[in-house]
Amino acid sequence: MCVFGQINNIYQKLDDRVSKDIFKNRLLFSLSGDRHHLYEMVRLEMNRYGDADIMVRLLKWIEEKSSPIVIFGAGCAGQQIVSVLQFASPQAFCFVDNNSELHGKKVMGLQVFGPEKIREIKECRIIIGTNFYVQEIKEQLLGMDIDADRIFVPMKSWWLGTDVQYFDHDIMKAHTHESFIDGGALDGGDSAGFMEWCNGAYDAVYLFEPDAENYKKLLPMANSDKRITLYEEGLWNGQKELKFSAGNKEKCAISENGNTVIKVTSIDEKLRGVPVSVIKMDIEGSEMKALGGAEQTIKKYKPRLAICVYHKPEDIIEIPLKVLELNPDYKLYLRHYSYMHTETVLYAV
């Protein structure tokens, strides 16, 4: 099949308008590198959620008054805010952060200052741009005699929409006797989300996490429930050892320039025919290799899949094609969960 035919095949298999819009914009971004396509994807999702979305509420708050905007927090949440404001509002002035190591640096083109900078910016308004210590930062600002109406306090985490990533309620319906593969388990949050999603009606959870620091954090969860099996291995298309960039939390990845060596395995080899009902993969660009190592499991049990398709530009084409090769009867969906380029998920059900 020609390239056009392959792309058209994916497009036709996407089961709703939301998925088709995400696919078009994600594909255009992969082809051009133009961030306007990312913003259009995000904007459409924000509009779909309306006032339930935290960024929609923020933009309305900004529109109430013309004044410089300061984002308190230069981490992931703050960067997500700026990624939208760069297109939707020209009023973003700078970051402030309590981390003195960031002071004097630039993040996403904005200077990072200490909190005292707020006193110098006349009539500025402050967005609490973090998912941690929100109340503490609010109290810090009030202690600086900043009026409460100049502070935007987030009512939830800075995350696009209201659905739980990998378990979107419009797509994923839980059954009894679920079994879950958590590829890229990190801190176990996604496995905990799985358990809540299926109301505890699961037979098994298999966590794969090759980073030693992340793995240690998962041990209490694995030791608390005999249904949970934890592997200190990455997912691949077979068993071997590979170089790995470790100690970088959620950004740990297989890399030729890695600072350590890890063991990798395949789902087919590890589970050896054990039934699986849901497979999630967020493994920093190794998704295609891991799908190749899950062919027998997917063909036999047709599990629901939730696979990240944003780590590499080609993922938006290659991963859906691979999934359809393994099971042409899958219905495909795409959903996007951040205000940046990250967290686009392909669902196959």
GROMACS .gro file of C-alpha atoms in nm:
model
  349
    1MET     CA    1   0.000   0.000   0.000
    2CYS     CA    2   0.132   0.348  -0.090
    3VAL     CA    3   0.201   0.607   0.181
    4PHE     CA    4  -0.118   0.796   0.102
    5GLY     CA    5  -0.315   0.474   0.126
    6GLN     CA    6  -0.160   0.395   0.464
    7ILE     CA    7  -0.241   0.740   0.603
    8ASN     CA    8  -0.593   0.725   0.464
    9ASN     CA    9  -0.640   0.380   0.617
   10ILE     CA   10  -0.554   0.517   0.961
   11TYR     CA   11  -0.784   0.817   0.910
   12GLN     CA   12  -1.077   0.598   0.809
   13LYS     CA   13  -1.024   0.368   1.108
   14LEU     CA   14  -1.044   0.656   1.355
   15ASP     CA   15  -1.390   0.625   1.503
   16ASP     CA   16  -1.487   0.983   1.588
   17ARG     CA   17  -1.436   1.345   1.485
   18VAL     CA   18  -1.216   1.423   1.784
   19SER     CA   19  -0.970   1.151   1.683
   20LYS     CA   20  -0.962   1.265   1.321
   21ASP     CA   21  -0.889   1.626   1.421
   22ILE     CA   22  -0.608   1.520   1.654
   23PHE     CA   23  -0.463   1.297   1.383
   24LYS     CA   24  -0.462   1.574   1.122
   25ASN     CA   25  -0.297   1.830   1.349
   26ARG     CA   26  -0.050   1.583   1.498
   27LEU     CA   27   0.046   1.467   1.147
   28LEU     CA   28   0.091   1.825   1.024
   29PHE     CA   29   0.309   1.904   1.325
   30SER     CA   30   0.523   1.596   1.258
   31LEU     CA   31   0.566   1.701   0.897
   32SER     CA   32   0.631   2.071   0.947
   33GLY     CA   33   0.743   2.126   1.306
   34ASP     CA   34   0.502   2.421   1.314
   35ARG     CA   35   0.368   2.458   1.669
   36HIS     CA   36   0.053   2.628   1.539
   37HIS     CA   37  -0.075   2.280   1.454
   38LEU     CA   38  -0.018   2.170   1.813
   39TYR     CA   39  -0.201   2.474   1.942
   40GLU     CA   40  -0.492   2.407   1.706
   41MET     CA   41  -0.513   2.051   1.840
   42VAL     CA   42  -0.510   2.179   2.197
   43ARG     CA   43  -0.756   2.459   2.121
   44LEU     CA   44  -1.012   2.218   1.977
   45GLU     CA   45  -0.985   1.999   2.286
   46MET     CA   46  -1.020   2.298   2.516
   47ASN     CA   47  -1.333   2.406   2.330
   48ARG     CA   48  -1.473   2.055   2.358
   49TYR     CA   49  -1.443   2.060   2.736
   50GLY     CA   50  -1.548   2.425   2.776
   51ASP     CA   51  -1.554   2.567   3.129
   52ALA     CA   52  -1.470   2.224   3.270
   53ASP     CA   53  -1.117   2.280   3.138
   54ILE     CA   54  -0.880   2.472   3.363
   55MET     CA   55  -0.709   2.657   3.077
   56VAL     CA   56  -1.042   2.782   2.941
   57ARG     CA   57  -1.115   2.930   3.284
   58LEU     CA   58  -0.770   3.085   3.298
   59LEU     CA   59  -0.809   3.258   2.961
   60LYS     CA   60  -1.141   3.407   3.070
   61TRP     CA   61  -0.975   3.531   3.390
   62ILE     CA   62  -0.696   3.692   3.187
   63GLU     CA   63  -0.948   3.864   2.960
   64GLU     CA   64  -1.113   4.036   3.255
   65LYS     CA   65  -0.828   4.286   3.283
   66SER     CA   66  -0.534   4.395   3.071
   67SER     CA   67  -0.225   4.356   3.287
   68PRO     CA   68   0.112   4.178   3.282
   69ILE     CA   69   0.089   3.807   3.362
   70VAL     CA   70   0.343   3.631   3.585
   71ILE     CA   71   0.350   3.252   3.608
   72PHE     CA   72   0.458   3.122   3.949
   73GLY     CA   73   0.634   2.795   3.868
   74ALA     CA   74   0.870   2.727   3.577
   75GLY     CA   75   0.824   2.349   3.577
   76CYS     CA   76   0.602   2.128   3.363
   77ALA     CA   77   0.272   2.290   3.464
   78GLY     CA   78   0.404   2.642   3.412
   79GLN     CA   79   0.545   2.548   3.074
   80GLN     CA   80   0.207   2.408   2.968
   81ILE     CA   81   0.047   2.741   3.057
   82VAL     CA   82   0.302   2.935   2.854
   83SER     CA   83   0.258   2.700   2.556
   84VAL     CA   84  -0.103   2.819   2.534
   85LEU     CA   85  -0.048   3.184   2.629
   86GLN     CA   86   0.213   3.224   2.355
   87PHE     CA   87  -0.071   3.180   2.106
   88ALA     CA   88  -0.382   3.289   2.297
   89SER     CA   89  -0.261   3.586   2.502
   90PRO     CA   90   0.035   3.823   2.459
   91GLN     CA   91   0.041   3.923   2.824
   92ALA     CA   92   0.279   3.661   2.969
   93PHE     CA   93   0.568   3.860   3.118
   94CYS     CA   94   0.791   3.619   3.309
   95PHE     CA   95   0.820   3.319   3.539
   96VAL     CA   96   0.890   3.340   3.909
   97ASP     CA   97   1.002   3.036   4.104
   98ASN     CA   98   1.115   2.953   4.455
   99ASN     CA   99   1.398   2.743   4.312
  100SER     CA  100   1.698   2.978   4.315
  101GLU     CA  101   1.885   2.753   4.069
  102LEU     CA  102   1.645   2.869   3.796
  103HIS     CA  103   1.682   3.241   3.863
  104GLY     CA  104   1.842   3.427   3.573
  105LYS     CA  105   1.767   3.148   3.326
  106LYS     CA  106   1.513   3.142   3.045
  107VAL     CA  107   1.238   2.884   3.010
  108MET     CA  108   1.032   2.879   2.690
  109GLY     CA  109   1.170   3.224   2.609
  110LEU     CA  110   1.065   3.380   2.941
  111GLN     CA  111   1.304   3.499   3.211
  112VAL     CA  112   1.284   3.327   3.550
  113PHE     CA  113   1.305   3.548   3.860
  114GLY     CA  114   1.266   3.505   4.232
  115PRO     CA  115   0.921   3.580   4.383
  116GLU     CA  116   1.033   3.927   4.494
  117LYS     CA  117   1.020   4.032   4.127
  118ILE     CA  118   0.641   4.043   4.160
  119ARG     CA  119   0.665   4.364   4.366
  120GLU     CA  120   0.841   4.538   4.076
  121ILE     CA  121   0.580   4.461   3.810
  122LYS     CA  122   0.302   4.714   3.846
  123GLU     CA  123  -0.050   4.568   3.868
  124CYS     CA  124   0.064   4.226   3.752
  125ARG     CA  125  -0.154   3.923   3.805
  126ILE     CA  126  -0.010   3.590   3.908
  127ILE     CA  127  -0.099   3.241   3.789
  128ILE     CA  128  -0.005   2.961   4.026
  129GLY     CA  129   0.147   2.737   3.761
  130THR     CA  130   0.228   2.423   3.952
  131ASN     CA  131   0.056   2.102   4.058
  132PHE     CA  132   0.235   2.098   4.393
  133TYR     CA  133   0.219   2.321   4.701
  134VAL     CA  134  -0.061   2.531   4.553
  135GLN     CA  135  -0.201   2.642   4.888
  136GLU     CA  136   0.147   2.714   5.024
  137ILE     CA  137   0.223   2.937   4.725
  138LYS     CA  138  -0.111   3.114   4.766
  139GLU     CA  139  -0.028   3.185   5.131
  140GLN     CA  140   0.318   3.303   5.025
  141LEU     CA  141   0.165   3.552   4.782
  142LEU     CA  142  -0.094   3.675   5.029
  143GLY     CA  143   0.191   3.721   5.277
  144MET     CA  144   0.351   3.954   5.021
  145ASP     CA  145   0.033   4.168   5.036
  146ILE     CA  146  -0.082   4.053   4.693
  147ASP     CA  147  -0.461   4.091   4.668
  148ALA     CA  148  -0.642   3.761   4.625
  149ASP     CA  149  -0.816   3.883   4.308
  150ARG     CA  150  -0.473   3.915   4.143
  151ILE     CA  151  -0.401   3.545   4.196
  152PHE     CA  152  -0.531   3.261   3.979
  153VAL     CA  153  -0.551   2.954   4.200
  154PRO     CA  154  -0.599   2.632   3.997
  155MET     CA  155  -0.896   2.421   4.102
  156LYS     CA  156  -0.730   2.106   3.968
  157SER     CA  157  -0.404   1.987   3.816
  158TRP     CA  158  -0.282   2.157   3.500
  159TRP     CA  159  -0.390   1.879   3.266
  160LEU     CA  160  -0.606   1.911   2.957
  161GLY     CA  161  -0.970   1.813   3.000
  162THR     CA  162  -1.132   1.605   3.271
  163ASP     CA  163  -1.066   1.245   3.166
  164VAL     CA  164  -0.806   1.011   3.315
  165GLN     CA  165  -0.525   0.941   3.072
  166TYR     CA  166  -0.530   0.580   2.943
  167PHE     CA  167  -0.883   0.525   3.079
  168ASP     CA  168  -1.090   0.783   2.891
  169HIS     CA  169  -1.451   0.722   2.992
  170ASP     CA  170  -1.587   0.768   2.638
  171ILE     CA  171  -1.365   0.492   2.506
  172MET     CA  172  -1.259   0.252   2.780
  173LYS     CA  173  -1.532   0.050   2.955
  174ALA     CA  174  -1.430  -0.174   3.243
  175HIS     CA  175  -1.535  -0.537   3.279
  176THR     CA  176  -1.482  -0.797   3.548
  177HIS     CA  177  -1.159  -0.999   3.566
  178GLU     CA  178  -0.947  -0.728   3.406
  179SER     CA  179  -0.571  -0.779   3.368
  180PHE     CA  180  -0.336  -0.489   3.300
  181ILE     CA  181   0.013  -0.443   3.160
  182ASP     CA  182   0.166  -0.114   3.272
  183GLY     CA  183   0.453  -0.047   3.032
  184GLY     CA  184   0.653   0.237   3.182
  185ALA     CA  185   0.509   0.213   3.532
  186LEU     CA  186   0.706   0.510   3.673
  187ASP     CA  187   0.555   0.570   4.021
  188GLY     CA  188   0.258   0.335   3.983
  189GLY     CA  189   0.006   0.613   3.926
  190ASP     CA  190  -0.131   0.460   3.608
  191SER     CA  191  -0.172   0.120   3.772
  192ALA     CA  192  -0.356   0.289   4.058
  193GLY     CA  193  -0.574   0.457   3.795
  194PHE     CA  194  -0.645   0.118   3.640
  195MET     CA  195  -0.750  -0.025   3.976
  196GLU     CA  196  -0.989   0.264   4.035
  197TRP     CA  197  -1.123   0.246   3.679
  198CYS     CA  198  -1.222  -0.119   3.712
  199ASN     CA  199  -1.343  -0.080   4.073
  200GLY     CA  200  -1.087  -0.333   4.192
  201ALA     CA  201  -1.231  -0.606   3.966
  202TYR     CA  202  -0.893  -0.722   3.836
  203ASP     CA  203  -0.709  -1.051   3.836
  204ALA     CA  204  -0.358  -0.927   3.764
  205VAL     CA  205  -0.141  -0.619   3.715
  206TYR     CA  206   0.203  -0.646   3.553
  207LEU     CA  207   0.430  -0.346   3.602
  208PHE     CA  208   0.740  -0.301   3.385
  209GLU     CA  209   0.985  -0.034   3.504
  210PRO     CA  210   1.358  -0.052   3.420
  211ASP     CA  211   1.477   0.258   3.606
  212ALA     CA  212   1.621   0.154   3.943
  213GLU     CA  213   1.498   0.464   4.130
  214ASN     CA  214   1.145   0.435   3.993
  215TYR     CA  215   1.144   0.060   4.055
  216LYS     CA  216   1.218   0.104   4.426
  217LYS     CA  217   0.917   0.335   4.459
  218LEU     CA  218   0.695   0.059   4.319
  219LEU     CA  219   0.797  -0.208   4.569
  220PRO     CA  220   0.541  -0.112   4.840
  221MET     CA  221   0.258  -0.137   4.585
  222ALA     CA  222   0.377  -0.477   4.461
  223ASN     CA  223   0.425  -0.608   4.817
  224SER     CA  224   0.076  -0.501   4.921
  225ASP     CA  225  -0.119  -0.708   4.668
  226LYS     CA  226  -0.038  -1.060   4.548
  227ARG     CA  227  -0.215  -0.984   4.220
  228ILE     CA  228   0.058  -0.736   4.131
  229THR     CA  229   0.378  -0.852   3.960
  230LEU     CA  230   0.668  -0.610   3.924
  231TYR     CA  231   0.950  -0.646   3.670
  232GLU     CA  232   1.268  -0.437   3.674
  233GLU     CA  233   1.283  -0.458   3.295
  234GLY     CA  234   1.189  -0.248   2.996
  235LEU     CA  235   0.957  -0.361   2.718
  236TRP     CA  236   1.112  -0.449   2.381
  237ASN     CA  237   1.072  -0.713   2.109
  238GLY     CA  238   1.292  -0.965   2.286
  239GLN     CA  239   1.529  -1.025   2.576
  240LYS     CA  240   1.859  -0.838   2.574
  241GLU     CA  241   2.053  -0.563   2.748
  242LEU     CA  242   2.049  -0.205   2.621
  243LYS     CA  243   2.199   0.130   2.716
  244PHE     CA  244   1.961   0.345   2.917
  245SER     CA  245   1.944   0.704   3.042
  246ALA     CA  246   1.851   0.650   3.406
  247GLY     CA  247   1.760   0.870   3.701
  248ASN     CA  248   1.547   1.115   3.504
  249LYS     CA  249   1.205   1.024   3.647
  250GLU     CA  250   0.944   1.008   3.369
  251LYS     CA  251   1.201   1.091   3.098
  252CYS     CA  252   1.416   0.781   3.145
  253ALA     CA  253   1.469   0.618   2.807
  254ILE     CA  254   1.667   0.366   2.606
  255SER     CA  255   1.949   0.561   2.444
  256GLU     CA  256   2.283   0.495   2.275
  257ASN     CA  257   2.422   0.764   2.505
  258GLY     CA  258   2.274   0.607   2.818
  259ASN     CA  259   2.452   0.618   3.152
  260THR     CA  260   2.368   0.260   3.247
  261VAL     CA  261   2.256  -0.076   3.104
  262ILE     CA  262   1.914  -0.233   3.162
  263LYS     CA  263   1.744  -0.559   3.082
  264VAL     CA  264   1.457  -0.554   2.834
  265THR     CA  265   1.204  -0.824   2.755
  266SER     CA  266   0.890  -0.880   2.551
  267ILE     CA  267   0.531  -0.921   2.663
  268ASP     CA  268   0.502  -1.249   2.473
  269GLU     CA  269   0.812  -1.397   2.637
  270LYS     CA  270   0.732  -1.273   2.984
  271LEU     CA  271   0.363  -1.363   3.005
  272ARG     CA  272   0.384  -1.682   2.795
  273GLY     CA  273   0.019  -1.694   2.694
  274VAL     CA  274  -0.136  -1.550   3.012
  275PRO     CA  275  -0.456  -1.354   2.931
  276VAL     CA  276  -0.435  -0.975   2.918
  277SER     CA  277  -0.727  -0.734   2.878
  278VAL     CA  278  -0.556  -0.390   2.878
  279ILE     CA  279  -0.206  -0.285   2.766
  280LYS     CA  280  -0.069   0.063   2.831
  281MET     CA  281   0.264   0.179   2.690
  282ASP     CA  282   0.438   0.507   2.769
  283ILE     CA  283   0.799   0.401   2.717
  284GLU     CA  284   0.972   0.703   2.569
  285GLY     CA  285   0.997   0.599   2.206
  286SER     CA  286   1.022   0.221   2.246
  287GLU     CA  287   0.653   0.160   2.174
  288MET     CA  288   0.704   0.017   1.825
  289LYS     CA  289   0.963  -0.235   1.949
  290ALA     CA  290   0.737  -0.333   2.240
  291LEU     CA  291   0.436  -0.384   2.012
  292GLY     CA  292   0.653  -0.616   1.803
  293GLY     CA  293   0.715  -0.816   2.119
  294ALA     CA  294   0.344  -0.840   2.200
  295GLU     CA  295   0.218  -0.979   1.869
  296GLN     CA  296   0.105  -1.319   1.999
  297THR     CA  297  -0.069  -1.169   2.302
  298ILE     CA  298  -0.252  -0.905   2.097
  299LYS     CA  299  -0.355  -1.146   1.822
  300LYS     CA  300  -0.484  -1.405   2.071
  301TYR     CA  301  -0.657  -1.191   2.335
  302LYS     CA  302  -0.729  -0.865   2.147
  303PRO     CA  303  -0.667  -0.652   2.458
  304ARG     CA  304  -0.765  -0.288   2.463
  305LEU     CA  305  -0.456  -0.078   2.395
  306ALA     CA  306  -0.353   0.268   2.517
  307ILE     CA  307  -0.026   0.355   2.344
  308CYS     CA  308   0.156   0.689   2.344
  309VAL     CA  309   0.218   0.825   1.994
  310TYR     CA  310   0.412   1.147   2.057
  311HIS     CA  311   0.770   1.047   2.136
  312LYS     CA  312   0.883   1.034   1.772
  313PRO     CA  313   0.744   1.226   1.471
  314GLU     CA  314   0.675   0.901   1.285
  315ASP     CA  315   0.479   0.745   1.575
  316ILE     CA  316   0.150   0.901   1.464
  317ILE     CA  317   0.169   0.688   1.147
  318GLU     CA  318   0.378   0.383   1.235
  319ILE     CA  319   0.207   0.286   1.561
  320PRO     CA  320  -0.152   0.289   1.428
  321LEU     CA  321  -0.038   0.090   1.123
  322LYS     CA  322   0.130  -0.167   1.347
  323VAL     CA  323  -0.180  -0.197   1.566
  324LEU     CA  324  -0.403  -0.251   1.262
  325GLU     CA  325  -0.157  -0.508   1.126
  326LEU     CA  326  -0.195  -0.704   1.450
  327ASN     CA  327  -0.574  -0.674   1.455
  328PRO     CA  328  -0.753  -0.511   1.158
  329ASP     CA  329  -1.081  -0.518   1.354
  330TYR     CA  330  -0.966  -0.267   1.616
  331LYS     CA  331  -1.149   0.065   1.635
  332LEU     CA  332  -0.900   0.347   1.681
  333TYR     CA  333  -0.929   0.665   1.887
  334LEU     CA  334  -0.688   0.946   1.966
  335ARG     CA  335  -0.695   1.169   2.272
  336HIS     CA  336  -0.458   1.441   2.391
  337TYR     CA  337  -0.403   1.524   2.759
  338SER     CA  338  -0.153   1.810   2.786
  339TYR     CA  339  -0.130   2.167   2.660
  340MET     CA  340   0.203   2.088   2.493
  341HIS     CA  341   0.332   1.829   2.245
  342THR     CA  342   0.326   1.547   2.503
  343GLU     CA  343   0.060   1.295   2.606
  344THR     CA  344  -0.115   1.202   2.283
  345VAL     CA  345  -0.258   0.852   2.326
  346LEU     CA  346  -0.379   0.603   2.066
  347TYR     CA  347  -0.660   0.378   2.193
  348ALA     CA  348  -0.748   0.053   2.016
  349VAL     CA  349  -1.065  -0.127   2.128
   0.00000   0.00000   0.00000
